[in-house]
PDB file of C-alpha atoms in Angstrom:
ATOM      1  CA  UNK A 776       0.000   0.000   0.000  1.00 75.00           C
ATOM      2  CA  UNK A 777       1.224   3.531  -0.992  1.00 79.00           C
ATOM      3  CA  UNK A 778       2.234   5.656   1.604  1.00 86.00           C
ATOM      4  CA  UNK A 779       0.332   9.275   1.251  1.00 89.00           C
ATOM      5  CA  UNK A 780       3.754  10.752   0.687  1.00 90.00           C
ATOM      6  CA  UNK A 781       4.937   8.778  -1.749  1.00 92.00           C
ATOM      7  CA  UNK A 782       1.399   8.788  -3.403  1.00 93.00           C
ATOM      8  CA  UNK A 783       1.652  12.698  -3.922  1.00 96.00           C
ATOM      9  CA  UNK A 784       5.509  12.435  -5.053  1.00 96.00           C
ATOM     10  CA  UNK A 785       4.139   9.704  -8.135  1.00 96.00           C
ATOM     11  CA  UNK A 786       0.965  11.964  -8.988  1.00 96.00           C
ATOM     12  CA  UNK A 787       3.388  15.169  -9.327  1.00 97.00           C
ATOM     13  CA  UNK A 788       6.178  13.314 -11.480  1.00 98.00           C
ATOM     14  CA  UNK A 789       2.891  11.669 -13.328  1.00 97.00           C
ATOM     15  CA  UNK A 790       1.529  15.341 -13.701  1.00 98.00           C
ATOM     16  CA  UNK A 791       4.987  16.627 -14.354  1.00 98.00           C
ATOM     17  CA  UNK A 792       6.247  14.281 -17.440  1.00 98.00           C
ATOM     18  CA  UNK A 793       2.414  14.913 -18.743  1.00 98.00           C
ATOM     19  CA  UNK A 794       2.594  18.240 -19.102  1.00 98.00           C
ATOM     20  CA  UNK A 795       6.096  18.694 -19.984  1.00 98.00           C
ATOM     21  CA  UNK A 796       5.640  15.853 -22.823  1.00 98.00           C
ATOM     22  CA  UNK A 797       8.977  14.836 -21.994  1.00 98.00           C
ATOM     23  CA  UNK A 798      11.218  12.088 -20.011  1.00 97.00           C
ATOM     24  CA  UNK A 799      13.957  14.664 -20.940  1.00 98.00           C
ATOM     25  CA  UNK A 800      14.752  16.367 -17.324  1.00 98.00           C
ATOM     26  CA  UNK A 801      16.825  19.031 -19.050  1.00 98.00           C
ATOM     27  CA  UNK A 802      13.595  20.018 -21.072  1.00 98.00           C
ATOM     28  CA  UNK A 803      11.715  19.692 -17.951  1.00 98.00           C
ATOM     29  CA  UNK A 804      13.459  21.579 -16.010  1.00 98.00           C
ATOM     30  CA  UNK A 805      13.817  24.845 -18.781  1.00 98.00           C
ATOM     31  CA  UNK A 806       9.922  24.174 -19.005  1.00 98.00           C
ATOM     32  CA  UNK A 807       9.277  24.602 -15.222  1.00 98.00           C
ATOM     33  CA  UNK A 808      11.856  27.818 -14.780  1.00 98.00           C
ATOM     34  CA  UNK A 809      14.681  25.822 -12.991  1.00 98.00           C
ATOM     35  CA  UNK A 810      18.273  27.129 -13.636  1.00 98.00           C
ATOM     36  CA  UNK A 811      20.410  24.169 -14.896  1.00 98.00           C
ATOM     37  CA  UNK A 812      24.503  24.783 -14.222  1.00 96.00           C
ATOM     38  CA  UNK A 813      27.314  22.372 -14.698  1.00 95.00           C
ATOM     39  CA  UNK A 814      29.742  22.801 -12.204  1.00 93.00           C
ATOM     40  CA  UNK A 815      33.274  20.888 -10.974  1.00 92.00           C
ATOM     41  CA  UNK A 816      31.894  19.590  -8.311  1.00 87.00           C
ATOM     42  CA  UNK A 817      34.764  17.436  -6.381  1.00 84.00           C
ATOM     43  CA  UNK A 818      32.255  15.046  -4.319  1.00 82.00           C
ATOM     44  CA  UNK A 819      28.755  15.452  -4.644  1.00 86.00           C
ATOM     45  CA  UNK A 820      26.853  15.325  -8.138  1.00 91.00           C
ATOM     46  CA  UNK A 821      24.133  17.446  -7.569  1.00 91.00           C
ATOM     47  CA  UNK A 822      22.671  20.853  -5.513  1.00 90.00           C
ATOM     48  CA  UNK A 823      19.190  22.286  -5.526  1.00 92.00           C
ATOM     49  CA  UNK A 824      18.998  26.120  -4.410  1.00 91.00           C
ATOM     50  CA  UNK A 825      16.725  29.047  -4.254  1.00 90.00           C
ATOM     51  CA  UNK A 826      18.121  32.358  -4.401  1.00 88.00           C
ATOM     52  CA  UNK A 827      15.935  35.944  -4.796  1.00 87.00           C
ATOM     53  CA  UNK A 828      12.872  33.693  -6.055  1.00 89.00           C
ATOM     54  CA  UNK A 829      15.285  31.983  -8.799  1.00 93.00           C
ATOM     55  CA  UNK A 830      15.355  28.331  -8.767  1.00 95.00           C
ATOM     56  CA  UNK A 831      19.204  26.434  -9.566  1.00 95.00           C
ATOM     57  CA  UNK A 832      20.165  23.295 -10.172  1.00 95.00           C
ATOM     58  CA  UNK A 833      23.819  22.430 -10.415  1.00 94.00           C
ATOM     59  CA  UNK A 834      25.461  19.385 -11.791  1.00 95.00           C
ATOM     60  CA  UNK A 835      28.612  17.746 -11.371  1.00 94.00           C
ATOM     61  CA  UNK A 836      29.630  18.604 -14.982  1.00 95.00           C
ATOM     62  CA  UNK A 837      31.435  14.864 -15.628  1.00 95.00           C
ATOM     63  CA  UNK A 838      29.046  12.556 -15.528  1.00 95.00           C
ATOM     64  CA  UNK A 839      27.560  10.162 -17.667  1.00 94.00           C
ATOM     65  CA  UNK A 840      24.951  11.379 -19.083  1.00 95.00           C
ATOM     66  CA  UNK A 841      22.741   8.786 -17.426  1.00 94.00           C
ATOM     67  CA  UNK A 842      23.883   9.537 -14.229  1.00 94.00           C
ATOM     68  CA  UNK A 843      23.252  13.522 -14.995  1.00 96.00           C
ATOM     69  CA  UNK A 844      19.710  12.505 -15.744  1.00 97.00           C
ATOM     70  CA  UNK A 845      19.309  11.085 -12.563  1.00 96.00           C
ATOM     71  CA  UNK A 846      20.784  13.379 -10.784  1.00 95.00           C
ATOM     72  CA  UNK A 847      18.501  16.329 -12.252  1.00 97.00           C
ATOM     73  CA  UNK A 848      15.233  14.323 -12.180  1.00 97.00           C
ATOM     74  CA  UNK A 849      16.538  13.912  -7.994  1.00 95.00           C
ATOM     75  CA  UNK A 850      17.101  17.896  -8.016  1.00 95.00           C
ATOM     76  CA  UNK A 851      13.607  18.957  -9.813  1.00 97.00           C
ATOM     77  CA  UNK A 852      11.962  16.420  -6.937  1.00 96.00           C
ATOM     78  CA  UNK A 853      13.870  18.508  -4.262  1.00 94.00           C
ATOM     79  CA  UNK A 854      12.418  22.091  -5.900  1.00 95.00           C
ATOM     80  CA  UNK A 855       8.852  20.071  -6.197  1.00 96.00           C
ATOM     81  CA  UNK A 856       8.491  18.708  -2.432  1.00 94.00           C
ATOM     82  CA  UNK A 857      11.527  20.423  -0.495  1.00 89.00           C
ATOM     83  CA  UNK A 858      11.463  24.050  -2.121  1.00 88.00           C
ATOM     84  CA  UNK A 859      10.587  25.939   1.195  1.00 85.00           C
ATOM     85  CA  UNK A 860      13.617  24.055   2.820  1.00 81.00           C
ATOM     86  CA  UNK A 861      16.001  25.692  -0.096  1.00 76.00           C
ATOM     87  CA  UNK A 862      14.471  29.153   0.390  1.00 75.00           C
ATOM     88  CA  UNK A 863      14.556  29.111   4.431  1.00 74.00           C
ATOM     89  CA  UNK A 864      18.032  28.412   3.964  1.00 67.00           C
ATOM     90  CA  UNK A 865      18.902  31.384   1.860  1.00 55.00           C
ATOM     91  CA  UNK A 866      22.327  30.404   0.314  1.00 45.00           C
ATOM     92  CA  UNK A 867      23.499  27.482  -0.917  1.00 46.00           C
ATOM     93  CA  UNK A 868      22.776  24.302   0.792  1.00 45.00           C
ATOM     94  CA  UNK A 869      24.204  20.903   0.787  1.00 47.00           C
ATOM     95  CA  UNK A 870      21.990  18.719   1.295  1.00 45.00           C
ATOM     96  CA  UNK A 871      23.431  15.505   2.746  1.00 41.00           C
ATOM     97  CA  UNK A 872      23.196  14.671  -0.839  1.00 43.00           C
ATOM     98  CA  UNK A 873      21.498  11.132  -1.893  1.00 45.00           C
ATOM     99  CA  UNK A 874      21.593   9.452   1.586  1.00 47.00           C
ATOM    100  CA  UNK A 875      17.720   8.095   1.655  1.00 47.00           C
ATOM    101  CA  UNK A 876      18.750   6.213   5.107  1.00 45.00           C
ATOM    102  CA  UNK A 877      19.629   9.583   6.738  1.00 52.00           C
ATOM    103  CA  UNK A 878      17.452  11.992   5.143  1.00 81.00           C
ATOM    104  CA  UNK A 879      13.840  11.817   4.422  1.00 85.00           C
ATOM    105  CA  UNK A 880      13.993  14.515   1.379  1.00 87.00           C
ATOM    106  CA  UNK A 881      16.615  12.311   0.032  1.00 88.00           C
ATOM    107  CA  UNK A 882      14.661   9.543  -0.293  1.00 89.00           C
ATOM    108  CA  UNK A 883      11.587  11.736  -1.431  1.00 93.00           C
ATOM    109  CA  UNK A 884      13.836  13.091  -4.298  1.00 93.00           C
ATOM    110  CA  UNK A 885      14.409   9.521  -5.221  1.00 93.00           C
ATOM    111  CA  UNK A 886      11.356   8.264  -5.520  1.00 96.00           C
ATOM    112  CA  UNK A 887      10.292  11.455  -7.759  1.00 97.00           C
ATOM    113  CA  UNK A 888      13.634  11.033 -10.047  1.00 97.00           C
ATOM    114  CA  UNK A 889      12.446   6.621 -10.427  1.00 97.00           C
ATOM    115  CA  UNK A 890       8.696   7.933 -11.406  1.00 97.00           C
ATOM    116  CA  UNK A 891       9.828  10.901 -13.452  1.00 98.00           C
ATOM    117  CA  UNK A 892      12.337   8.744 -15.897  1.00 97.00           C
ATOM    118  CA  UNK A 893      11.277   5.336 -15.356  1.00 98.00           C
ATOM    119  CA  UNK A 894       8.034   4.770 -17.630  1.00 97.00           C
ATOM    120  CA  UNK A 895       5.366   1.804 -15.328  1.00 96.00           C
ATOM    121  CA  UNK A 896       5.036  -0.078 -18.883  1.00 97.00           C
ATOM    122  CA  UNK A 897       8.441   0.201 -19.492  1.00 97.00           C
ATOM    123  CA  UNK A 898       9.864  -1.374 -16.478  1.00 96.00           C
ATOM    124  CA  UNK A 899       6.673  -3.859 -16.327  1.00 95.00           C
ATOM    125  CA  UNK A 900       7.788  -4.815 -19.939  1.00 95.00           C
ATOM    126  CA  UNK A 901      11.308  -5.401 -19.350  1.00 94.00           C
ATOM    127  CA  UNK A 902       9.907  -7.697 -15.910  1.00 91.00           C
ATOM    128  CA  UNK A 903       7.370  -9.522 -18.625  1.00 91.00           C
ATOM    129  CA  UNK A 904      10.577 -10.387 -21.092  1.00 91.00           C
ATOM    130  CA  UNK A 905      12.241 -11.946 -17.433  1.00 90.00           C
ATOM    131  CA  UNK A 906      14.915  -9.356 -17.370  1.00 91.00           C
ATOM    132  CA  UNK A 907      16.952  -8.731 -14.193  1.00 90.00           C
ATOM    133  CA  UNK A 908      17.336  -5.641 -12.885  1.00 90.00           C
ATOM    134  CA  UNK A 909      21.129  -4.996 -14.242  1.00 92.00           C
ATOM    135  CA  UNK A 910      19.496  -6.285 -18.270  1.00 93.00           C
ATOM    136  CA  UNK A 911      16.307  -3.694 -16.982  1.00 94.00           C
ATOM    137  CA  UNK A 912      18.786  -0.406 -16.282  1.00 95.00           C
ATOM    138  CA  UNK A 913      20.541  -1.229 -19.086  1.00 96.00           C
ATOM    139  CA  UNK A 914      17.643  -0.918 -21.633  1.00 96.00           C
ATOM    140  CA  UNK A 915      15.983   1.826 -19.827  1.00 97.00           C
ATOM    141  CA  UNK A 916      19.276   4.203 -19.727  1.00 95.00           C
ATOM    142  CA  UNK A 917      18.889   3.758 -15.704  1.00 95.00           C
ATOM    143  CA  UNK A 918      20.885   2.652 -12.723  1.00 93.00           C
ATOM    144  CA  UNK A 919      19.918  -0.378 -11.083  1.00 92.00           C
ATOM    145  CA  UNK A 920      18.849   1.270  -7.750  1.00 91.00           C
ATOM    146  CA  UNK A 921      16.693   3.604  -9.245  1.00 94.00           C
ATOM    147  CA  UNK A 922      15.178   0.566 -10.823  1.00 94.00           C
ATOM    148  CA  UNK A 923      14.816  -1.146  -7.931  1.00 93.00           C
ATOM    149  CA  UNK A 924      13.095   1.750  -6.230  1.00 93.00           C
ATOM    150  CA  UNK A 925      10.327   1.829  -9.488  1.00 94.00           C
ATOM    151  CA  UNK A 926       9.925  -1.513  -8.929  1.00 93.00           C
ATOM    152  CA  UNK A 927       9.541  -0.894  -5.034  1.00 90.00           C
ATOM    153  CA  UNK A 928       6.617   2.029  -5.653  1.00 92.00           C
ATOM    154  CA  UNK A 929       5.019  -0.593  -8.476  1.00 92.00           C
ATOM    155  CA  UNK A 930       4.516  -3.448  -5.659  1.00 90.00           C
ATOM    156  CA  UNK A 931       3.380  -0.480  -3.267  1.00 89.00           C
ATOM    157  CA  UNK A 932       0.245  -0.239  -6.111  1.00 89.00           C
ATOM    158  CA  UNK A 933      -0.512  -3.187  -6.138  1.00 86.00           C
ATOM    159  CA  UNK A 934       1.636  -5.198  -8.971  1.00 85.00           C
ATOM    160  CA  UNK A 935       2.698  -8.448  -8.256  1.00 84.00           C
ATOM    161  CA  UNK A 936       6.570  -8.643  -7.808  1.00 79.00           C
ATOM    162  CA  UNK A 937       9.559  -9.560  -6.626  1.00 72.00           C
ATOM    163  CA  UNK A 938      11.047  -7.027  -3.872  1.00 68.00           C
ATOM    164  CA  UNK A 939      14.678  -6.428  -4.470  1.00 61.00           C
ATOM    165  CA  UNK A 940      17.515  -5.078  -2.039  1.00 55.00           C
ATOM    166  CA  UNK A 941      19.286  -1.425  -3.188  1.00 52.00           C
ATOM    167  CA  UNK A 942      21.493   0.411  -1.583  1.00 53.00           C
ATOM    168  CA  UNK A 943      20.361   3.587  -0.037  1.00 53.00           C
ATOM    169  CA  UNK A 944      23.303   6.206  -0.905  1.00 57.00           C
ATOM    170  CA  UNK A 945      23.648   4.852  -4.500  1.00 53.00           C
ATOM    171  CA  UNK A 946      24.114   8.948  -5.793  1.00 56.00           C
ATOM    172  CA  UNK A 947      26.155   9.494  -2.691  1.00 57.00           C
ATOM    173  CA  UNK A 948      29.808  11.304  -3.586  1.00 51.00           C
TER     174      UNK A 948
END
């Protein structure tokens, strides 16, 4: 059974990708007036921030581009459900980025990023074909935790599957 929270976080990124017409975060992002930077990040791939009323987004500017997709889908989720965090804590804020055992916003943000850029028939057709979860990332452009989370919020509605292990920091440093 869906937890309210994580009911809300599926129905936004549901709402979001509708409206946007896109699986594209990049587009998304432009499309919802969120600031997208690359920046040399040493550790941490990602940082949401709101400063005067202007919404940023930066990026660890060497990653695969999978992993940058992730990474922004898990940044729009913070604007979406942790915005009044950002803009309480005026500057720039590092989050204790990607740690879903520590932080609850973490874990939020992951969920959204999994429902944003993981399509339900997609995953449920690479399950039907008996793919594991490594064969399942691979064809959906995806890491295997993120994945693994989808699947996680699919049983939570009610599908029939296998629950798999992840690790909880998997976009950690």
């Amino acid at each position: 059974m869906l937890t309210s929270a994580t009911h809300e976080i599926i129905k936004k990124a549901d709402s979001i990708v509708r409206m946007c017409e896109t699986r594209n975060p990049r587009q998304v992002a432009k499309e919802l007036g969120i600031i997208v930077f690359d920046r040399s990040f040493s550790k941490q791939k990602g940082a949401y921030t709101v400063i005067m009323k202007n919404r940023y987004v930066f990026l660890k500017e060497d990653l695969h581009p999978v992993m940058a997709d992730i990474v922004l889908w898990h940044e729009i989720g913070h604007d979406q459900f942790h915005r009044d965090k950002a803009v309480k804590n005026g500057a720039f804020k590092e989050f204790n980025i990607f740690d879903m055992q520590q932080n609850r916003m973490e874990y939020e943000a992951n969920i959204f990023a999994a429902q944003a850029s993981l399509d339900d028939d997609d995953v449920l057709e690479c399950i039907e074909y008996g793919y594991d979860i490594q064969q399942t990332a691979r064809a959906l452009r995806s890491d295997i935790n993120l994945v693994i989370l989808k699947v996680d919020t699919l049983i939570q509605q009610g599908y029939r599957l296998r629950r798999m292990e992840h690790r909880n920091d998997f976009l950690k440093g």
